[in-house]
Amino acid sequence: MKDIVIIGAGGFGKEVAQLIKEINLDKKTWNLLGFIDETTTKHGLLINENPVLGGFDWFAKNTGNPKKVWAVCALGNPRDKYNLVKKASAYHLDYATLIHPDAKMSNYSELGFGCILCCNSFISVNTKIGNHVCINPGCGIGHDTVIEDYSSLYWNITLSGNVCIHEGCEIGSKATVIQKKTVGKWSIIGAGAVIINDLPEYCTAVGVPGRTIKITDHDPTKKI
Ligand SMILES: CC(C)(COP(=O)(O)OP(=O)(O)OC[C@H]1O[C@@H](n2cnc3c(N)ncnc32)[C@H](O)[C@@H]1OP(=O)(O)O)[C@@H](O)C(=O)NCCC(=O)NCCS
């Protein structure tokens, strides 16, 4: 069993703890030590039997040669996720990729590190998924689709074949992107939207058919 901590003791963090439990029921893999969260008021709490161990300084005291602890960043919002991963980079963590036993992924597809693939999601052939990508339950990812780092797909999303989701996109529940469309980096797609055209970077798009309602340059990689 490998020691693991979940970064983020919020709602998605709790769901990821449950996911780890279900992976272990299928095959004993992870020893979940608890959550890491920078919110000091959560420190010491038990969340569904798992303790909040502390903030990032916990890594300084509890990891390193020869002690190896795996981590996974369980935040939905891609900008928050990026900022936390960046902050944690000082600790040289090994990121786990968690795949629910009831998720399916083609052997001809790639999934990076720090990814979370929830139950009943299906990843077709020749897809390429980057690092720290979250795919919530019930999503379908078509052939040859690319999803870049830090993107989050909420529940029951359909990405058809040859779609390209650039870095840091946040896609709301039950949204659909039809085949061969590209979504620019750090964009947000509202719940239930049907995207039938390419979307620019930094946009928010909603509706059926999806239309851009605003452009907000909220690219966290640009922060000094
Ligand atoms: C799109 C979204 C991000 C909101 O963005 P926002 O920048 O806060 O926008 P606002 O709430 O100010 O809404 C702006 C306009 O878009 C409309 N709108 C917002 N979300 C919409 C949606 N999903 N579908 C259609 N219209 C939507 C609002 O009614 C508003 O319209 P108006 O200007 O005519 O009044 C949010 O509504 C959304 O859909 N998020 C995804 C939530 C989700 O899937 N969560 C799952 C977590 S697991």
PDB file of C-alpha atoms and ligand atoms in Angstrom:
ATOM      1  CA  MET A   1       0.000   0.000   0.000  1.00  0.00           C
ATOM      2  CA  LYS A   2       1.304   3.432  -0.939  1.00  0.00           C
ATOM      3  CA  ASP A   3       0.823   6.424   1.367  1.00  0.00           C
ATOM      4  CA  ILE A   4      -1.253   9.203  -0.188  1.00  0.00           C
ATOM      5  CA  VAL A   5      -2.651  12.583   0.863  1.00  0.00           C
ATOM      6  CA  ILE A   6      -5.403  14.601  -0.767  1.00  0.00           C
ATOM      7  CA  ILE A   7      -4.682  18.313  -1.244  1.00  0.00           C
ATOM      8  CA  GLY A   8      -7.990  20.086  -0.634  1.00  0.00           C
ATOM      9  CA  ALA A   9     -10.413  19.144   2.128  1.00  0.00           C
ATOM     10  CA  GLY A  10     -13.502  20.508   0.363  1.00  0.00           C
ATOM     11  CA  GLY A  11     -16.397  18.779  -1.363  1.00  0.00           C
ATOM     12  CA  PHE A  12     -14.336  17.317  -4.195  1.00  0.00           C
ATOM     13  CA  GLY A  13     -11.655  16.264  -1.690  1.00  0.00           C
ATOM     14  CA  LYS A  14     -14.279  14.200   0.139  1.00  0.00           C
ATOM     15  CA  GLU A  15     -15.354  12.623  -3.142  1.00  0.00           C
ATOM     16  CA  VAL A  16     -11.751  11.743  -3.948  1.00  0.00           C
ATOM     17  CA  ALA A  17     -11.395  10.092  -0.517  1.00  0.00           C
ATOM     18  CA  GLN A  18     -14.412   7.964  -1.431  1.00  0.00           C
ATOM     19  CA  LEU A  19     -12.845   7.200  -4.824  1.00  0.00           C
ATOM     20  CA  ILE A  20      -9.669   5.986  -3.079  1.00  0.00           C
ATOM     21  CA  LYS A  21     -11.827   3.777  -0.847  1.00  0.00           C
ATOM     22  CA  GLU A  22     -13.485   2.245  -3.916  1.00  0.00           C
ATOM     23  CA  ILE A  23     -10.129   1.678  -5.663  1.00  0.00           C
ATOM     24  CA  ASN A  24      -8.964  -0.143  -2.512  1.00  0.00           C
ATOM     25  CA  LEU A  25     -12.098  -2.330  -2.449  1.00  0.00           C
ATOM     26  CA  ASP A  26     -11.195  -3.438  -5.963  1.00  0.00           C
ATOM     27  CA  LYS A  27      -7.467  -3.733  -5.284  1.00  0.00           C
ATOM     28  CA  LYS A  28      -5.667  -2.637  -2.113  1.00  0.00           C
ATOM     29  CA  THR A  29      -3.491   0.171  -3.447  1.00  0.00           C
ATOM     30  CA  TRP A  30      -3.526   3.321  -1.294  1.00  0.00           C
ATOM     31  CA  ASN A  31      -3.087   4.094   2.374  1.00  0.00           C
ATOM     32  CA  LEU A  32      -4.951   7.410   2.692  1.00  0.00           C
ATOM     33  CA  LEU A  33      -3.203   9.440   5.416  1.00  0.00           C
ATOM     34  CA  GLY A  34      -5.656  12.363   5.228  1.00  0.00           C
ATOM     35  CA  PHE A  35      -6.106  15.829   3.740  1.00  0.00           C
ATOM     36  CA  ILE A  36      -3.752  18.771   3.349  1.00  0.00           C
ATOM     37  CA  ASP A  37      -5.525  22.121   3.408  1.00  0.00           C
ATOM     38  CA  GLU A  38      -4.207  25.626   3.951  1.00  0.00           C
ATOM     39  CA  THR A  39      -7.372  26.609   5.904  1.00  0.00           C
ATOM     40  CA  THR A  40      -6.096  26.458   9.475  1.00  0.00           C
ATOM     41  CA  THR A  41      -9.608  26.145  10.976  1.00  0.00           C
ATOM     42  CA  LYS A  42      -9.875  22.710   9.304  1.00  0.00           C
ATOM     43  CA  HIS A  43      -6.656  21.370  10.798  1.00  0.00           C
ATOM     44  CA  GLY A  44      -7.266  18.444  13.144  1.00  0.00           C
ATOM     45  CA  LEU A  45     -10.832  17.859  11.917  1.00  0.00           C
ATOM     46  CA  LEU A  46     -11.990  14.406  10.881  1.00  0.00           C
ATOM     47  CA  ILE A  47     -13.798  14.375   7.545  1.00  0.00           C
ATOM     48  CA  ASN A  48     -15.587  11.078   6.934  1.00  0.00           C
ATOM     49  CA  GLU A  49     -13.017   9.374   9.182  1.00  0.00           C
ATOM     50  CA  ASN A  50      -9.999  10.988   7.478  1.00  0.00           C
ATOM     51  CA  PRO A  51      -8.005  13.654   9.352  1.00  0.00           C
ATOM     52  CA  VAL A  52      -7.011  17.068   8.034  1.00  0.00           C
ATOM     53  CA  LEU A  53      -3.287  16.751   8.657  1.00  0.00           C
ATOM     54  CA  GLY A  54      -2.310  20.396   8.253  1.00  0.00           C
ATOM     55  CA  GLY A  55      -1.156  22.851   5.600  1.00  0.00           C
ATOM     56  CA  PHE A  56       1.721  22.529   3.138  1.00  0.00           C
ATOM     57  CA  ASP A  57       4.276  22.676   5.938  1.00  0.00           C
ATOM     58  CA  TRP A  58       3.119  19.115   6.789  1.00  0.00           C
ATOM     59  CA  PHE A  59       5.067  17.973   3.686  1.00  0.00           C
ATOM     60  CA  ALA A  60       8.297  19.492   4.995  1.00  0.00           C
ATOM     61  CA  LYS A  61       8.032  17.425   8.173  1.00  0.00           C
ATOM     62  CA  ASN A  62       6.599  14.196   6.783  1.00  0.00           C
ATOM     63  CA  THR A  63       8.015  13.546   3.338  1.00  0.00           C
ATOM     64  CA  GLY A  64      11.424  13.108   1.767  1.00  0.00           C
ATOM     65  CA  ASN A  65      14.072  10.454   1.520  1.00  0.00           C
ATOM     66  CA  PRO A  66      13.342   7.623   2.321  1.00  0.00           C
ATOM     67  CA  LYS A  67       9.707   8.474   3.152  1.00  0.00           C
ATOM     68  CA  LYS A  68       7.593   8.690   0.021  1.00  0.00           C
ATOM     69  CA  VAL A  69       4.097  10.169   0.121  1.00  0.00           C
ATOM     70  CA  TRP A  70       1.955  10.462  -2.972  1.00  0.00           C
ATOM     71  CA  ALA A  71      -0.417  13.384  -3.456  1.00  0.00           C
ATOM     72  CA  VAL A  72      -3.405  14.328  -5.552  1.00  0.00           C
ATOM     73  CA  CYS A  73      -4.881  17.805  -5.860  1.00  0.00           C
ATOM     74  CA  ALA A  74      -8.657  17.563  -5.451  1.00  0.00           C
ATOM     75  CA  LEU A  75      -9.973  20.956  -6.481  1.00  0.00           C
ATOM     76  CA  GLY A  76     -12.558  21.530  -9.180  1.00  0.00           C
ATOM     77  CA  ASN A  77     -11.691  25.129 -10.063  1.00  0.00           C
ATOM     78  CA  PRO A  78      -8.696  24.957 -12.445  1.00  0.00           C
ATOM     79  CA  ARG A  79      -7.268  28.307 -11.317  1.00  0.00           C
ATOM     80  CA  ASP A  80      -7.302  27.260  -7.646  1.00  0.00           C
ATOM     81  CA  LYS A  81      -5.863  23.898  -8.647  1.00  0.00           C
ATOM     82  CA  TYR A  82      -3.022  25.538 -10.596  1.00  0.00           C
ATOM     83  CA  ASN A  83      -2.213  27.895  -7.692  1.00  0.00           C
ATOM     84  CA  LEU A  84      -2.096  25.066  -5.143  1.00  0.00           C
ATOM     85  CA  VAL A  85       0.040  22.814  -7.351  1.00  0.00           C
ATOM     86  CA  LYS A  86       2.405  25.739  -7.882  1.00  0.00           C
ATOM     87  CA  LYS A  87       2.571  26.425  -4.154  1.00  0.00           C
ATOM     88  CA  ALA A  88       3.223  22.732  -3.457  1.00  0.00           C
ATOM     89  CA  SER A  89       6.053  22.605  -6.011  1.00  0.00           C
ATOM     90  CA  ALA A  90       8.533  23.533  -3.265  1.00  0.00           C
ATOM     91  CA  TYR A  91       7.994  20.031  -1.814  1.00  0.00           C
ATOM     92  CA  HIS A  92       8.759  17.998  -4.980  1.00  0.00           C
ATOM     93  CA  LEU A  93       5.691  15.789  -4.593  1.00  0.00           C
ATOM     94  CA  ASP A  94       4.901  12.650  -6.538  1.00  0.00           C
ATOM     95  CA  TYR A  95       1.414  12.990  -7.947  1.00  0.00           C
ATOM     96  CA  ALA A  96      -0.832   9.961  -8.215  1.00  0.00           C
ATOM     97  CA  THR A  97      -3.381   9.400 -10.961  1.00  0.00           C
ATOM     98  CA  LEU A  98      -6.572   7.855  -9.624  1.00  0.00           C
ATOM     99  CA  ILE A  99      -8.836   5.820 -11.863  1.00  0.00           C
ATOM    100  CA  HIS A 100     -12.111   4.444 -10.531  1.00  0.00           C
ATOM    101  CA  PRO A 101     -12.516   0.696 -11.220  1.00  0.00           C
ATOM    102  CA  ASP A 102     -15.778   1.458 -13.052  1.00  0.00           C
ATOM    103  CA  ALA A 103     -14.182   4.018 -15.387  1.00  0.00           C
ATOM    104  CA  LYS A 104     -12.996   2.799 -18.783  1.00  0.00           C
ATOM    105  CA  MET A 105     -10.050   4.043 -20.757  1.00  0.00           C
ATOM    106  CA  SER A 106      -8.581   2.743 -24.000  1.00  0.00           C
ATOM    107  CA  ASN A 107      -5.032   1.374 -23.914  1.00  0.00           C
ATOM    108  CA  TYR A 108      -4.332   3.660 -26.850  1.00  0.00           C
ATOM    109  CA  SER A 109      -5.037   6.768 -24.776  1.00  0.00           C
ATOM    110  CA  GLU A 110      -2.757   8.681 -22.424  1.00  0.00           C
ATOM    111  CA  LEU A 111      -3.485  10.147 -19.005  1.00  0.00           C
ATOM    112  CA  GLY A 112      -0.883  12.301 -17.233  1.00  0.00           C
ATOM    113  CA  PHE A 113      -0.030  12.525 -13.544  1.00  0.00           C
ATOM    114  CA  GLY A 114      -2.246  14.009 -10.846  1.00  0.00           C
ATOM    115  CA  CYS A 115      -5.385  13.123 -12.815  1.00  0.00           C
ATOM    116  CA  ILE A 116      -8.664  11.969 -11.305  1.00  0.00           C
ATOM    117  CA  LEU A 117     -10.954   9.794 -13.411  1.00  0.00           C
ATOM    118  CA  CYS A 118     -14.256   9.150 -11.651  1.00  0.00           C
ATOM    119  CA  CYS A 119     -16.726   6.281 -11.974  1.00  0.00           C
ATOM    120  CA  ASN A 120     -18.657   5.585 -15.161  1.00  0.00           C
ATOM    121  CA  SER A 121     -16.515   7.854 -17.276  1.00  0.00           C
ATOM    122  CA  PHE A 122     -15.379   6.548 -20.634  1.00  0.00           C
ATOM    123  CA  ILE A 123     -12.275   7.592 -22.531  1.00  0.00           C
ATOM    124  CA  SER A 124     -12.160   6.395 -26.115  1.00  0.00           C
ATOM    125  CA  VAL A 125      -9.141   5.644 -28.275  1.00  0.00           C
ATOM    126  CA  ASN A 126      -6.135   7.864 -29.005  1.00  0.00           C
ATOM    127  CA  THR A 127      -7.060  10.615 -26.578  1.00  0.00           C
ATOM    128  CA  LYS A 128      -4.362  12.608 -24.843  1.00  0.00           C
ATOM    129  CA  ILE A 129      -5.051  13.950 -21.389  1.00  0.00           C
ATOM    130  CA  GLY A 130      -2.494  16.129 -19.606  1.00  0.00           C
ATOM    131  CA  ASN A 131      -1.630  16.493 -15.909  1.00  0.00           C
ATOM    132  CA  HIS A 132      -3.932  17.436 -13.012  1.00  0.00           C
ATOM    133  CA  VAL A 133      -7.048  16.943 -15.111  1.00  0.00           C
ATOM    134  CA  CYS A 134     -10.248  16.018 -13.221  1.00  0.00           C
ATOM    135  CA  ILE A 135     -12.958  14.069 -14.992  1.00  0.00           C
ATOM    136  CA  ASN A 136     -16.055  13.716 -12.828  1.00  0.00           C
ATOM    137  CA  PRO A 137     -18.558  10.830 -13.041  1.00  0.00           C
ATOM    138  CA  GLY A 138     -20.400   9.985 -16.222  1.00  0.00           C
ATOM    139  CA  CYS A 139     -18.246  11.829 -18.777  1.00  0.00           C
ATOM    140  CA  GLY A 140     -17.634  10.558 -22.311  1.00  0.00           C
ATOM    141  CA  ILE A 141     -14.452  11.561 -24.152  1.00  0.00           C
ATOM    142  CA  GLY A 142     -14.356  10.788 -27.868  1.00  0.00           C
ATOM    143  CA  HIS A 143     -11.497   9.501 -30.010  1.00  0.00           C
ATOM    144  CA  ASP A 144      -8.430  11.696 -30.654  1.00  0.00           C
ATOM    145  CA  THR A 145      -9.571  14.336 -28.194  1.00  0.00           C
ATOM    146  CA  VAL A 146      -6.966  16.347 -26.286  1.00  0.00           C
ATOM    147  CA  ILE A 147      -7.493  17.795 -22.797  1.00  0.00           C
ATOM    148  CA  GLU A 148      -4.639  19.921 -21.512  1.00  0.00           C
ATOM    149  CA  ASP A 149      -3.271  20.360 -17.968  1.00  0.00           C
ATOM    150  CA  TYR A 150      -5.430  21.578 -15.064  1.00  0.00           C
ATOM    151  CA  SER A 151      -8.739  21.333 -16.908  1.00  0.00           C
ATOM    152  CA  SER A 152     -11.771  20.132 -14.963  1.00  0.00           C
ATOM    153  CA  LEU A 153     -14.772  18.388 -16.421  1.00  0.00           C
ATOM    154  CA  TYR A 154     -17.752  18.313 -14.087  1.00  0.00           C
ATOM    155  CA  TRP A 155     -20.533  15.686 -14.203  1.00  0.00           C
ATOM    156  CA  ASN A 156     -21.913  14.005 -17.346  1.00  0.00           C
ATOM    157  CA  ILE A 157     -19.990  15.932 -19.981  1.00  0.00           C
ATOM    158  CA  THR A 158     -19.639  14.799 -23.584  1.00  0.00           C
ATOM    159  CA  LEU A 159     -16.598  15.746 -25.637  1.00  0.00           C
ATOM    160  CA  SER A 160     -16.937  14.312 -29.129  1.00  0.00           C
ATOM    161  CA  GLY A 161     -14.049  13.128 -31.293  1.00  0.00           C
ATOM    162  CA  ASN A 162     -11.103  15.382 -32.200  1.00  0.00           C
ATOM    163  CA  VAL A 163     -12.009  18.055 -29.662  1.00  0.00           C
ATOM    164  CA  CYS A 164      -9.199  20.127 -28.181  1.00  0.00           C
ATOM    165  CA  ILE A 165      -9.605  21.571 -24.689  1.00  0.00           C
ATOM    166  CA  HIS A 166      -6.671  23.838 -23.949  1.00  0.00           C
ATOM    167  CA  GLU A 167      -5.061  24.385 -20.547  1.00  0.00           C
ATOM    168  CA  GLY A 168      -7.120  25.212 -17.487  1.00  0.00           C
ATOM    169  CA  CYS A 169     -10.650  24.960 -18.867  1.00  0.00           C
ATOM    170  CA  GLU A 170     -13.637  24.461 -16.575  1.00  0.00           C
ATOM    171  CA  ILE A 171     -16.555  22.655 -18.153  1.00  0.00           C
ATOM    172  CA  GLY A 172     -19.934  22.658 -16.408  1.00  0.00           C
ATOM    173  CA  SER A 173     -22.123  19.612 -15.875  1.00  0.00           C
ATOM    174  CA  LYS A 174     -23.938  18.129 -18.863  1.00  0.00           C
ATOM    175  CA  ALA A 175     -22.118  20.361 -21.360  1.00  0.00           C
ATOM    176  CA  THR A 176     -21.355  18.972 -24.820  1.00  0.00           C
ATOM    177  CA  VAL A 177     -18.635  19.983 -27.269  1.00  0.00           C
ATOM    178  CA  ILE A 178     -19.217  18.660 -30.768  1.00  0.00           C
ATOM    179  CA  GLN A 179     -16.492  17.089 -32.867  1.00  0.00           C
ATOM    180  CA  LYS A 180     -13.384  18.943 -34.048  1.00  0.00           C
ATOM    181  CA  LYS A 181     -13.995  22.066 -31.937  1.00  0.00           C
ATOM    182  CA  THR A 182     -11.308  23.829 -29.927  1.00  0.00           C
ATOM    183  CA  VAL A 183     -11.764  25.584 -26.599  1.00  0.00           C
ATOM    184  CA  GLY A 184      -9.147  28.234 -25.801  1.00  0.00           C
ATOM    185  CA  LYS A 185      -7.120  28.118 -22.589  1.00  0.00           C
ATOM    186  CA  TRP A 186      -8.617  29.036 -19.194  1.00  0.00           C
ATOM    187  CA  SER A 187     -12.118  29.221 -20.602  1.00  0.00           C
ATOM    188  CA  ILE A 188     -15.324  28.334 -18.770  1.00  0.00           C
ATOM    189  CA  ILE A 189     -18.287  26.528 -20.294  1.00  0.00           C
ATOM    190  CA  GLY A 190     -21.585  26.785 -18.393  1.00  0.00           C
ATOM    191  CA  ALA A 191     -23.624  23.796 -17.291  1.00  0.00           C
ATOM    192  CA  GLY A 192     -25.745  22.342 -20.087  1.00  0.00           C
ATOM    193  CA  ALA A 193     -24.075  24.305 -22.908  1.00  0.00           C
ATOM    194  CA  VAL A 194     -23.738  22.785 -26.377  1.00  0.00           C
ATOM    195  CA  ILE A 195     -20.598  24.116 -28.032  1.00  0.00           C
ATOM    196  CA  ILE A 196     -20.808  24.002 -31.826  1.00  0.00           C
ATOM    197  CA  ASN A 197     -18.088  26.559 -32.662  1.00  0.00           C
ATOM    198  CA  ASP A 198     -14.485  27.074 -31.579  1.00  0.00           C
ATOM    199  CA  LEU A 199     -14.228  29.167 -28.421  1.00  0.00           C
ATOM    200  CA  PRO A 200     -11.529  31.779 -27.754  1.00  0.00           C
ATOM    201  CA  GLU A 201      -9.220  31.724 -24.740  1.00  0.00           C
ATOM    202  CA  TYR A 202     -10.383  33.150 -21.384  1.00  0.00           C
ATOM    203  CA  CYS A 203     -14.045  33.155 -22.387  1.00  0.00           C
ATOM    204  CA  THR A 204     -17.191  32.171 -20.550  1.00  0.00           C
ATOM    205  CA  ALA A 205     -19.691  30.489 -22.872  1.00  0.00           C
ATOM    206  CA  VAL A 206     -23.226  29.358 -22.036  1.00  0.00           C
ATOM    207  CA  GLY A 207     -26.409  28.143 -23.704  1.00  0.00           C
ATOM    208  CA  VAL A 208     -27.601  26.051 -26.616  1.00  0.00           C
ATOM    209  CA  PRO A 209     -25.991  26.686 -28.981  1.00  0.00           C
ATOM    210  CA  GLY A 210     -23.141  27.944 -26.820  1.00  0.00           C
ATOM    211  CA  ARG A 211     -22.258  31.619 -27.103  1.00  0.00           C
ATOM    212  CA  THR A 212     -19.482  33.625 -25.491  1.00  0.00           C
ATOM    213  CA  ILE A 213     -20.867  36.005 -22.878  1.00  0.00           C
ATOM    214  CA  LYS A 214     -17.584  37.418 -21.625  1.00  0.00           C
ATOM    215  CA  ILE A 215     -13.813  37.315 -21.876  1.00  0.00           C
ATOM    216  CA  THR A 216     -11.938  37.534 -18.575  1.00  0.00           C
ATOM    217  CA  ASP A 217      -8.188  37.210 -18.529  1.00  0.00           C
ATOM    218  CA  HIS A 218      -8.032  35.072 -15.402  1.00  0.00           C
ATOM    219  CA  ASP A 219      -4.920  33.154 -16.471  1.00  0.00           C
ATOM    220  CA  PRO A 220      -3.146  32.233 -13.202  1.00  0.00           C
ATOM    221  CA  THR A 221       0.078  31.419 -15.050  1.00  0.00           C
ATOM    222  CA  LYS A 222       0.519  35.133 -15.730  1.00  0.00           C
ATOM    223  CA  LYS A 223       0.616  36.079 -12.043  1.00  0.00           C
ATOM    224  CA  ILE A 224       3.995  37.231 -10.783  1.00  0.00           C
TER     225      ILE A 224
HETATM  226  C1  LIG B   1     -21.494  29.868 -16.511  1.00  0.00           C
HETATM  227  C2  LIG B   1     -21.237  29.966 -15.024  1.00  0.00           C
HETATM  228  C3  LIG B   1     -19.782  29.603 -14.756  1.00  0.00           C
HETATM  229  C4  LIG B   1     -21.551  31.335 -14.449  1.00  0.00           C
HETATM  230  O1  LIG B   1     -20.685  32.284 -14.879  1.00  0.00           O
HETATM  231  P1  LIG B   1     -20.725  33.759 -14.284  1.00  0.00           P
HETATM  232  O2  LIG B   1     -19.542  34.412 -14.877  1.00  0.00           O
HETATM  233  O3  LIG B   1     -20.801  33.748 -12.797  1.00  0.00           O
HETATM  234  O4  LIG B   1     -22.033  34.326 -14.934  1.00  0.00           O
HETATM  235  P2  LIG B   1     -23.385  34.843 -14.279  1.00  0.00           P
HETATM  236  O5  LIG B   1     -23.889  33.913 -13.230  1.00  0.00           O
HETATM  237  O6  LIG B   1     -23.170  36.280 -13.913  1.00  0.00           O
HETATM  238  O7  LIG B   1     -24.357  34.740 -15.508  1.00  0.00           O
HETATM  239  C5  LIG B   1     -24.174  35.527 -16.672  1.00  0.00           C
HETATM  240  C6  LIG B   1     -25.339  35.244 -17.606  1.00  0.00           C
HETATM  241  O8  LIG B   1     -25.244  33.909 -18.090  1.00  0.00           O
HETATM  242  C7  LIG B   1     -26.428  33.171 -17.724  1.00  0.00           C
HETATM  243  N1  LIG B   1     -26.006  31.821 -17.363  1.00  0.00           N
HETATM  244  C8  LIG B   1     -25.168  31.471 -16.344  1.00  0.00           C
HETATM  245  N2  LIG B   1     -24.980  30.143 -16.356  1.00  0.00           N
HETATM  246  C9  LIG B   1     -25.688  29.651 -17.385  1.00  0.00           C
HETATM  247  C10 LIG B   1     -25.867  28.345 -17.904  1.00  0.00           C
HETATM  248  N3  LIG B   1     -25.245  27.289 -17.355  1.00  0.00           N
HETATM  249  N4  LIG B   1     -26.655  28.192 -18.988  1.00  0.00           N
HETATM  250  C11 LIG B   1     -27.280  29.260 -19.561  1.00  0.00           C
HETATM  251  N5  LIG B   1     -27.137  30.536 -19.106  1.00  0.00           N
HETATM  252  C12 LIG B   1     -26.353  30.710 -18.035  1.00  0.00           C
HETATM  253  C13 LIG B   1     -27.042  33.927 -16.566  1.00  0.00           C
HETATM  254  O9  LIG B   1     -28.421  33.716 -16.486  1.00  0.00           O
HETATM  255  C14 LIG B   1     -26.706  35.354 -16.940  1.00  0.00           C
HETATM  256  O10 LIG B   1     -27.596  35.780 -17.950  1.00  0.00           O
HETATM  257  P3  LIG B   1     -28.111  37.319 -18.040  1.00  0.00           P
HETATM  258  O11 LIG B   1     -26.859  38.136 -18.264  1.00  0.00           O
HETATM  259  O12 LIG B   1     -29.034  37.296 -19.198  1.00  0.00           O
HETATM  260  O13 LIG B   1     -28.737  37.595 -16.725  1.00  0.00           O
HETATM  261  C15 LIG B   1     -22.148  29.068 -14.172  1.00  0.00           C
HETATM  262  O14 LIG B   1     -23.482  29.519 -14.221  1.00  0.00           O
HETATM  263  C16 LIG B   1     -22.111  27.605 -14.564  1.00  0.00           C
HETATM  264  O15 LIG B   1     -22.898  27.115 -15.374  1.00  0.00           O
HETATM  265  N6  LIG B   1     -21.167  26.893 -13.917  1.00  0.00           N
HETATM  266  C17 LIG B   1     -21.014  25.457 -14.009  1.00  0.00           C
HETATM  267  C18 LIG B   1     -21.564  24.851 -12.724  1.00  0.00           C
HETATM  268  C19 LIG B   1     -21.398  23.359 -12.679  1.00  0.00           C
HETATM  269  O16 LIG B   1     -21.522  22.649 -13.646  1.00  0.00           O
HETATM  270  N7  LIG B   1     -21.077  22.872 -11.487  1.00  0.00           N
HETATM  271  C20 LIG B   1     -20.847  21.476 -11.277  1.00  0.00           C
HETATM  272  C21 LIG B   1     -19.886  21.273 -10.148  1.00  0.00           C
HETATM  273  S1  LIG B   1     -19.508  19.542  -9.984  1.00  0.00           S
END
